[in-house]
Coordinates of C-alpha atoms in Angstrom, one line a residue:
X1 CA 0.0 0.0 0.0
X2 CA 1.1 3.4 -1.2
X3 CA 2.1 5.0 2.3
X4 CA 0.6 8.1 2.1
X5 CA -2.7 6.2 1.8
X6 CA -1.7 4.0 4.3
X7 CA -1.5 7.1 7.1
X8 CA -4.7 8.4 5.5
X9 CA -6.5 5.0 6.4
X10 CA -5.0 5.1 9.7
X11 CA -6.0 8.9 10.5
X12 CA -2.6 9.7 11.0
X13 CA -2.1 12.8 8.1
X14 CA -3.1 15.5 9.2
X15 CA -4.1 19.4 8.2
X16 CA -4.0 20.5 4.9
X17 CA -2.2 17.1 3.8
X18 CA -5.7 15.3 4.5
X19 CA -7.9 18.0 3.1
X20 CA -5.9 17.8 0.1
X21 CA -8.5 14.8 -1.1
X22 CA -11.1 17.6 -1.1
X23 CA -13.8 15.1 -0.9
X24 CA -15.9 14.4 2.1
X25 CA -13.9 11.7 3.7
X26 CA -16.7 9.7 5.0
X27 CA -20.4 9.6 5.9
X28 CA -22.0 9.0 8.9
X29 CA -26.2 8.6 10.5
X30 CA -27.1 12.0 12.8
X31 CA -28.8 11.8 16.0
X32 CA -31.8 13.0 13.9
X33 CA -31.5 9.7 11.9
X34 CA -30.2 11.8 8.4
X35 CA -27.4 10.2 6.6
X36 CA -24.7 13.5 5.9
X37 CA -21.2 13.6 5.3
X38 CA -18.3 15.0 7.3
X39 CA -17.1 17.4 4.6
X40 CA -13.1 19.2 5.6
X41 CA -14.7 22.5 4.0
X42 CA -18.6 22.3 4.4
X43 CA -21.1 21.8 7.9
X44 CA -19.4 19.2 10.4
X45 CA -22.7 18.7 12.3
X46 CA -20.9 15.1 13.2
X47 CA -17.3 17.0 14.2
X48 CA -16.7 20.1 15.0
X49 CA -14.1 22.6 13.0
X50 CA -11.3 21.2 13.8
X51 CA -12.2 17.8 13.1
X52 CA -12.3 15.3 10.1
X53 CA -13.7 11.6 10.2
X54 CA -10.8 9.0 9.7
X55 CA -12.1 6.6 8.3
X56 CA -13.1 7.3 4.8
X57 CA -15.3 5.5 3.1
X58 CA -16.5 4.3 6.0
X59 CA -19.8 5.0 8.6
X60 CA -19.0 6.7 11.6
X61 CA -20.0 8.6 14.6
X62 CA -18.4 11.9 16.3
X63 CA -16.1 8.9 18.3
X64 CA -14.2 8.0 16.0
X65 CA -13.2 11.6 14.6
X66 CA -9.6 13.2 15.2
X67 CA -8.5 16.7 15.6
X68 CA -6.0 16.9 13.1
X69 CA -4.6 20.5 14.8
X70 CA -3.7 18.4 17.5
X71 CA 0.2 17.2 17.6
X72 CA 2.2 15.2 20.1
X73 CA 1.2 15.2 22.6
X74 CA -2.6 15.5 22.3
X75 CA -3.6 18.6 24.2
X76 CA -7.2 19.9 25.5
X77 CA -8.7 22.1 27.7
X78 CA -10.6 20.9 30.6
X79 CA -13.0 23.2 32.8
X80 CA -13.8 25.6 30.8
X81 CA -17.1 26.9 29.7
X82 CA -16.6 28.4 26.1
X83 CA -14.5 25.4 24.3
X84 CA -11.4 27.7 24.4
X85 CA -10.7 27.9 28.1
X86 CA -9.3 25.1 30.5
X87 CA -6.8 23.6 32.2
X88 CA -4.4 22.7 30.0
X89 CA -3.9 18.9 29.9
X90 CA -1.6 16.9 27.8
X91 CA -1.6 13.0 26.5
X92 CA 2.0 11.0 26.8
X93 CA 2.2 7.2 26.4
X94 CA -1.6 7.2 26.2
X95 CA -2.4 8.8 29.6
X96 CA -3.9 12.1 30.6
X97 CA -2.6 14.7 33.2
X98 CA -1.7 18.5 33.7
X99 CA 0.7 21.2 33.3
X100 CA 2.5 22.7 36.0
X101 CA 2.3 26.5 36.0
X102 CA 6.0 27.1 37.2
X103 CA 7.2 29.6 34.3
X104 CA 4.2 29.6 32.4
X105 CA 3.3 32.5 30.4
X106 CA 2.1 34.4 27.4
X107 CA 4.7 32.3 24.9
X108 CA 3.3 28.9 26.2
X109 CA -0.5 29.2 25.7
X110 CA 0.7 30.5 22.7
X111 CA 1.9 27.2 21.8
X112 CA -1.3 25.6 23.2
X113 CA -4.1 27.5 21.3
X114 CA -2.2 27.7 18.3
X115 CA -2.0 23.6 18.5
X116 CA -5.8 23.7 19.0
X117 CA -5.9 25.5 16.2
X118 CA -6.6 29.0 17.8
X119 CA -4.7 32.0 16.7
X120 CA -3.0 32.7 19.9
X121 CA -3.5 33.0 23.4
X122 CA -5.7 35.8 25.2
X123 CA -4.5 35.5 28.5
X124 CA -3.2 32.6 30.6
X125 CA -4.0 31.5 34.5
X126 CA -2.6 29.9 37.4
X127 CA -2.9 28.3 39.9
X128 CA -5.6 25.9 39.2
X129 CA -7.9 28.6 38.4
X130 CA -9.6 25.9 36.3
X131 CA -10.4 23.5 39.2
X132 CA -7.4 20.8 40.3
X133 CA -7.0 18.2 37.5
X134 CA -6.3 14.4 39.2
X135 CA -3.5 12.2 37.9
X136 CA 0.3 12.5 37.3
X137 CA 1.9 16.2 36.4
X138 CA 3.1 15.4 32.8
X139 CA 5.3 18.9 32.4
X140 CA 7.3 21.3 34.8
X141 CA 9.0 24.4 33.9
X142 CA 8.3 24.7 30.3
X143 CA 10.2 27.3 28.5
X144 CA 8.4 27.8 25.0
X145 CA 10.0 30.3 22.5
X146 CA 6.4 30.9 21.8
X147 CA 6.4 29.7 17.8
X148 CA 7.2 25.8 18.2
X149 CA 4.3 23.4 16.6
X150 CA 3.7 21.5 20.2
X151 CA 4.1 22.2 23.9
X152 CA 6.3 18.8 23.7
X153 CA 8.7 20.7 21.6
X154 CA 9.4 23.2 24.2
X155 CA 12.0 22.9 26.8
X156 CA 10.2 21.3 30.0
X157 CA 10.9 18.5 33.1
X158 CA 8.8 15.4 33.0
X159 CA 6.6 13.5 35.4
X160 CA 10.0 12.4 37.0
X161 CA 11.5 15.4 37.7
X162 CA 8.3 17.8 38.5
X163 CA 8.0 18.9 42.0
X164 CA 3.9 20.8 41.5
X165 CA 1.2 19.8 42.9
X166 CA -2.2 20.0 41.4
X167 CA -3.1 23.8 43.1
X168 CA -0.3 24.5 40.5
X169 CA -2.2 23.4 37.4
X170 CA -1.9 25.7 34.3
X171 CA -4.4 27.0 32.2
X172 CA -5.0 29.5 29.4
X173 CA -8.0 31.4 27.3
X174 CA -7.4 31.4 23.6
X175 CA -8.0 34.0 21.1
X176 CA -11.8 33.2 19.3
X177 CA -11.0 32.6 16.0
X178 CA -13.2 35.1 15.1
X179 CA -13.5 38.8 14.7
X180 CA -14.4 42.1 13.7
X181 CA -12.0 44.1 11.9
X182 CA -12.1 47.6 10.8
X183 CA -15.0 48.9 12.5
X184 CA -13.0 51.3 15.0
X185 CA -14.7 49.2 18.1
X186 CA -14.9 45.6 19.4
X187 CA -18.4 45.0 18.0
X188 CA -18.8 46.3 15.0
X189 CA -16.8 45.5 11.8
X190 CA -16.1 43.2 9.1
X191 CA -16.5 39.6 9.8
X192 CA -13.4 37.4 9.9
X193 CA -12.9 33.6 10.7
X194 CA -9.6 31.3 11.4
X195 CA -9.7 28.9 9.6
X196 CA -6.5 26.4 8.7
X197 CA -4.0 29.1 10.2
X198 CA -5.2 32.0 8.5
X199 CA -7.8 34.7 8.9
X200 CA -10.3 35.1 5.5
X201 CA -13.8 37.2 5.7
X202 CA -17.7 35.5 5.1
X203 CA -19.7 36.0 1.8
X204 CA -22.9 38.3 2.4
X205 CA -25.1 35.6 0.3
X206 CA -28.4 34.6 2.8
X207 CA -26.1 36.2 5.7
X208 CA -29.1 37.1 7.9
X209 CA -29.9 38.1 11.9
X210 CA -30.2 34.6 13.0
X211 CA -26.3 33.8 11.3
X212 CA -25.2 37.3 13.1
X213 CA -26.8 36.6 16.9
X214 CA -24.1 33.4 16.7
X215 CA -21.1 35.8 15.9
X216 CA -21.9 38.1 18.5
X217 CA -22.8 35.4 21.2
X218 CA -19.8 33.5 20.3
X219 CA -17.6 36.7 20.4
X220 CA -19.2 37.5 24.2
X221 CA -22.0 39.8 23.4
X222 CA -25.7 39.8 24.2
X223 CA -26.5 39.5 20.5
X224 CA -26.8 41.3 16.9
X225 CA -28.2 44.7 16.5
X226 CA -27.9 44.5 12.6
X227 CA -26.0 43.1 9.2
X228 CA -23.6 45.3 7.1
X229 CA -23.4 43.9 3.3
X230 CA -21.4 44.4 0.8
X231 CA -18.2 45.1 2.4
X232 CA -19.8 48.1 4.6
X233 CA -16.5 47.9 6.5
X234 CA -14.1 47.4 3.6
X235 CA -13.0 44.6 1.7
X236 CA -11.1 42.1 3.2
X237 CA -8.0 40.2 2.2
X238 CA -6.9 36.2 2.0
X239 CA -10.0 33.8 1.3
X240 CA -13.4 33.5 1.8
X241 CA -13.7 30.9 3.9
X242 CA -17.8 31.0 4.6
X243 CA -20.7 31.4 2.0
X244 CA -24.3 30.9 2.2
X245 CA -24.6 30.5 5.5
X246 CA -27.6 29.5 7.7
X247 CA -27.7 29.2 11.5
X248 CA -30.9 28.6 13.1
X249 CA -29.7 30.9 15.9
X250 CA -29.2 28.6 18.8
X251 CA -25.7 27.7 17.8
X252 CA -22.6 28.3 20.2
X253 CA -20.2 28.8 17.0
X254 CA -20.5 29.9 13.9
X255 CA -18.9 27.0 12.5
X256 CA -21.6 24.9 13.7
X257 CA -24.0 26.4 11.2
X258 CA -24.4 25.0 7.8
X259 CA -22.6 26.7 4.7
X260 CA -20.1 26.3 1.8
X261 CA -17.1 27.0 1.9
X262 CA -13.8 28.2 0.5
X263 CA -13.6 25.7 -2.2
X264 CA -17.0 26.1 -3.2
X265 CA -17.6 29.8 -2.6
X266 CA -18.8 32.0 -5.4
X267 CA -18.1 35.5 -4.0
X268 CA -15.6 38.4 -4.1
X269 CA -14.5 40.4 -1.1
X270 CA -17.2 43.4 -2.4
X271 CA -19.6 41.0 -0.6
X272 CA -17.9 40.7 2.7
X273 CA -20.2 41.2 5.5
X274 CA -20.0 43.0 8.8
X275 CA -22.0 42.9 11.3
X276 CA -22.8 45.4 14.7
X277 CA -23.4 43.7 18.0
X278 CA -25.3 44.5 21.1
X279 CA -23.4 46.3 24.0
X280 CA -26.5 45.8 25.7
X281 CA -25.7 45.5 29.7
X282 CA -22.1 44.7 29.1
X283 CA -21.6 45.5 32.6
X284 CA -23.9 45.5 35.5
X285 CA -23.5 47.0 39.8
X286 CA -25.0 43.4 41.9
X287 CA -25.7 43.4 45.7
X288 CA -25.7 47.3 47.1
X289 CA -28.8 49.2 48.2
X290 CA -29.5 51.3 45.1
X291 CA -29.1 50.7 41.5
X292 CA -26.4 53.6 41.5
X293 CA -24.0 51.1 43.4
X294 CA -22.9 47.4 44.1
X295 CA -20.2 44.3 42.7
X296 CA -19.0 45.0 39.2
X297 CA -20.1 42.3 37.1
X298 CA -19.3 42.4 33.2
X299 CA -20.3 40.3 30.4
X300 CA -17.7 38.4 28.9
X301 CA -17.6 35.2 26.8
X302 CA -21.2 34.4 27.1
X303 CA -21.0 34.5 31.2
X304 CA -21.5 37.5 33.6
X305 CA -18.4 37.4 35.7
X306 CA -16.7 39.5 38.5
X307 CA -13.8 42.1 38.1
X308 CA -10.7 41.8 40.8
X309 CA -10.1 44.6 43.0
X310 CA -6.3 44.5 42.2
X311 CA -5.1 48.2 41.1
X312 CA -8.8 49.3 40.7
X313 CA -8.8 52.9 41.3
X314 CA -11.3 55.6 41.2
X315 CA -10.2 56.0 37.0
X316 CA -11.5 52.6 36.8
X317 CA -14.6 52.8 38.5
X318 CA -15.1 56.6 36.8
X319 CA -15.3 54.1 33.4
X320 CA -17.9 52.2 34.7
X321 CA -20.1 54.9 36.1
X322 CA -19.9 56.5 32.5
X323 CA -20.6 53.0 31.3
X324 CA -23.6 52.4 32.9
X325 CA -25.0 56.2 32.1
X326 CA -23.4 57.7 35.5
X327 CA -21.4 61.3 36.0
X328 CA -18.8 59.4 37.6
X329 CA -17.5 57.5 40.3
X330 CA -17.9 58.7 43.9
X331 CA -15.7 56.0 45.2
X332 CA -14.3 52.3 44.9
X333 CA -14.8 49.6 47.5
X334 CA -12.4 46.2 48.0
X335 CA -12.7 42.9 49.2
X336 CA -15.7 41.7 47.9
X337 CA -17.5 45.2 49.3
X338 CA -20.8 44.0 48.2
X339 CA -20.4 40.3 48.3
X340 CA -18.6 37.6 46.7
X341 CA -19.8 36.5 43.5
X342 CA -19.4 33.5 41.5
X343 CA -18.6 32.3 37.9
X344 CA -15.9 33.6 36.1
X345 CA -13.3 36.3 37.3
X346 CA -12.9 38.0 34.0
X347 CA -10.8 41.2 34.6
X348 CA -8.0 41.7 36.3
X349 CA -5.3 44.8 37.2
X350 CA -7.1 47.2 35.4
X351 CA -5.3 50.8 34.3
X352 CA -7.9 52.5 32.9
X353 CA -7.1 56.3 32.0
X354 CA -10.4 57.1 32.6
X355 CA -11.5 58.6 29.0
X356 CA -12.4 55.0 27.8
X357 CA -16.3 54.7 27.1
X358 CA -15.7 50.9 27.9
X359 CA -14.0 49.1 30.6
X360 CA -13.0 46.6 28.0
X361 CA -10.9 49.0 26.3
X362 CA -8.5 49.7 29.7
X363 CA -4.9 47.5 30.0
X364 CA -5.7 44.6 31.6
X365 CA -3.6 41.8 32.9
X366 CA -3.0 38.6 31.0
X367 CA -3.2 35.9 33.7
X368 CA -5.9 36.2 36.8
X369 CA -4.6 35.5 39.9
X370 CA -7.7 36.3 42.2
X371 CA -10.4 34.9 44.1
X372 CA -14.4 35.9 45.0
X373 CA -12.8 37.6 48.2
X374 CA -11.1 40.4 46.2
X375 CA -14.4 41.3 44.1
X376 CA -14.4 45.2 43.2
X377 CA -17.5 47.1 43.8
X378 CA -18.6 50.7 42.6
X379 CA -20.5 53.8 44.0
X380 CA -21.7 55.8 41.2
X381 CA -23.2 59.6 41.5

């Protein structure tokens, strides 16, 4: 047997090696009974994005689908709530454990979201901010230079010569591979997804409300206030990786909805489409006497989640007043002032200025290293 087809049959090639086929590699029965195909550039109701079936010609189920972004070791995120957030956790000799977070920064997550297939890293934490994994402590100390192709191919100690336990595990937020460029804010502009390392922009064609409540959910707002067509916010560049797309509007990703794409699509970039999300209550005051004060609360990621008192000064809370339609701040209370909350602690050392209309446009820091007990509150006048 040729042995390029022999590592096809096994499932072993992998990225744009396998897609080079560019037929859908096998078919498979839904949970709604309907026969479908996993197609590398068309709707993966069976896999998700990142995923082709390896067995082609074959039937299968979402079980026997690999992520061919995935190198060695195997690497997911565990306890996260977005498919992008975790503890990081690795496969060696065919067992599962964590990453210590001794010298773990920006460069390593790097690594890690990029092998997911993510274009980077957002911010990373420590720890165990993602709950305490079980098992042995696969890697210690890893030194990345931030562009290898695996977290195995950075420098690192093994299971033998670690010395974390699990309150040290590792973990890291990718970057959504998704976007919206040009538009001079965070929600608005021309869409733009990641796909097979490299950003490309959707086709307007049947691009409707439902299709733009996903993008804006899946990017961490409340949902769509309207579609831009024909490249309201400029024409793109690279390929157009989504056309003729159709969400029903409950979807978590875009790339859950059905459409065709880039070898299929029959648009130009004067049909990229942009679309303008809700701000909507993007931050909220919880737990003080009037609605002019209380725990600040923004909405991040799909979740509402707390904001950590570290460096929070009266700039900062002067943002948040203005945010929530407020003169200003009168003053800025610590230690979980108002109560702890719970969920998510999604800001941390904030330097706000105090001319930004949003407190997700202040310097933030990259990794949170805070609890519920540290929970910043506001007083607005």
């Amino acid at each position: 047997m040729n042995v390029l087809v022999a590592l096809v049959v096994l499932g072993l090639v992998r990225g744009s090696l396998a897609f080079g086929f560019g037929e859908p590699t096998c078919a498979y029965t839904g949970s709604d009974g309907v026969a479908r195909t996993c197609n590398p550039y068309g709707p993966r109701p069976c896999c998700n994005h990142y995923r082709f079936c390896d067995i082609p010609g074959q039937a299968c189920t979402c079980s026997v689908c690999i992520d061919y972004r995935i190198g060695n070791p195997p690497v997911r995120l565990v306890g996260g709530q977005d498919g992008k957030s975790g503890r990081v956790e690795v496969n060696i000799n065919d067992g599962w454990g964590t990453v210590c977070d001794d010298f773990w920064d920006i460069k390593e997550g790097n690594v890690v979201c990029r092998q997911l297939g993510f274009p980077g890293a957002e911010s990373v934490e420590i720890s165990g901010f993602y709950g305490h994994g079980t098992g042995p402590i696969l890697m210690d100390d890893i030194g990345c230079a931030g562009n290898e192709g695996s977290l195995l191919d950075c420098t690192h100690l093994d299971s033998s010569a670690q010395n974390c336990q699990h309150s040290e595990d590792a973990g890291v937020t990718c970057t959504p591979g998704i976007r919206l460029a040009n538009g001079g804010a965070s929600h608005r502009g021309r869409l733009e997804i990641y796909i097979d390392n490299q950003w490309g922009t959707v086709c307007d064609d049947q691009f409707d409300m439902s299709d733009a409540n996903v993008v804006c959910r899946q990017l961490g707002f409340p949902g769509a206030d309207s579609v831009q067509s024909e490249a309201s916010y400029g024409q793109g560049s690279g390929p157009i990786h989504m056309d003729d797309v159709s969400c029903s509007g409950s979807e978590t990703n875009i790339l859950d909805c059905t459409y065709v794409g880039a070898l299929q699509e029959d648009c130009a970039h004067s049909e990229d489409v942009g679309v303008i999300c809700s701000l909507g209550s993007e931050v909220r005051l919880v737990g003080g006497s009037t609605e002019k004060k209380g725990r600040v609360e923004v909405f991040k990621d799909g979740s509402w989640g707390t904001v950590c008192d570290d460096l929070f000064d009266i700039s900062d809370g002067n943002v948040v007043c203005r945010q929530l339609g407020y003169t200003r701040a009168e003053t800025t209370l610590s230690r979980a002032y108002f109560g702890q909350g719970d969920g998510p602690i999604h800001l941390d050392n904030l330097e706000c200025t105090g001319t930004e209309t949003n407190i997700f446009d202040c310097l933030g820091a990259s990794a949170i290293d805070c609890g519920h007990s540290e929970d910043v509150g506001v007083s607005c006048v």
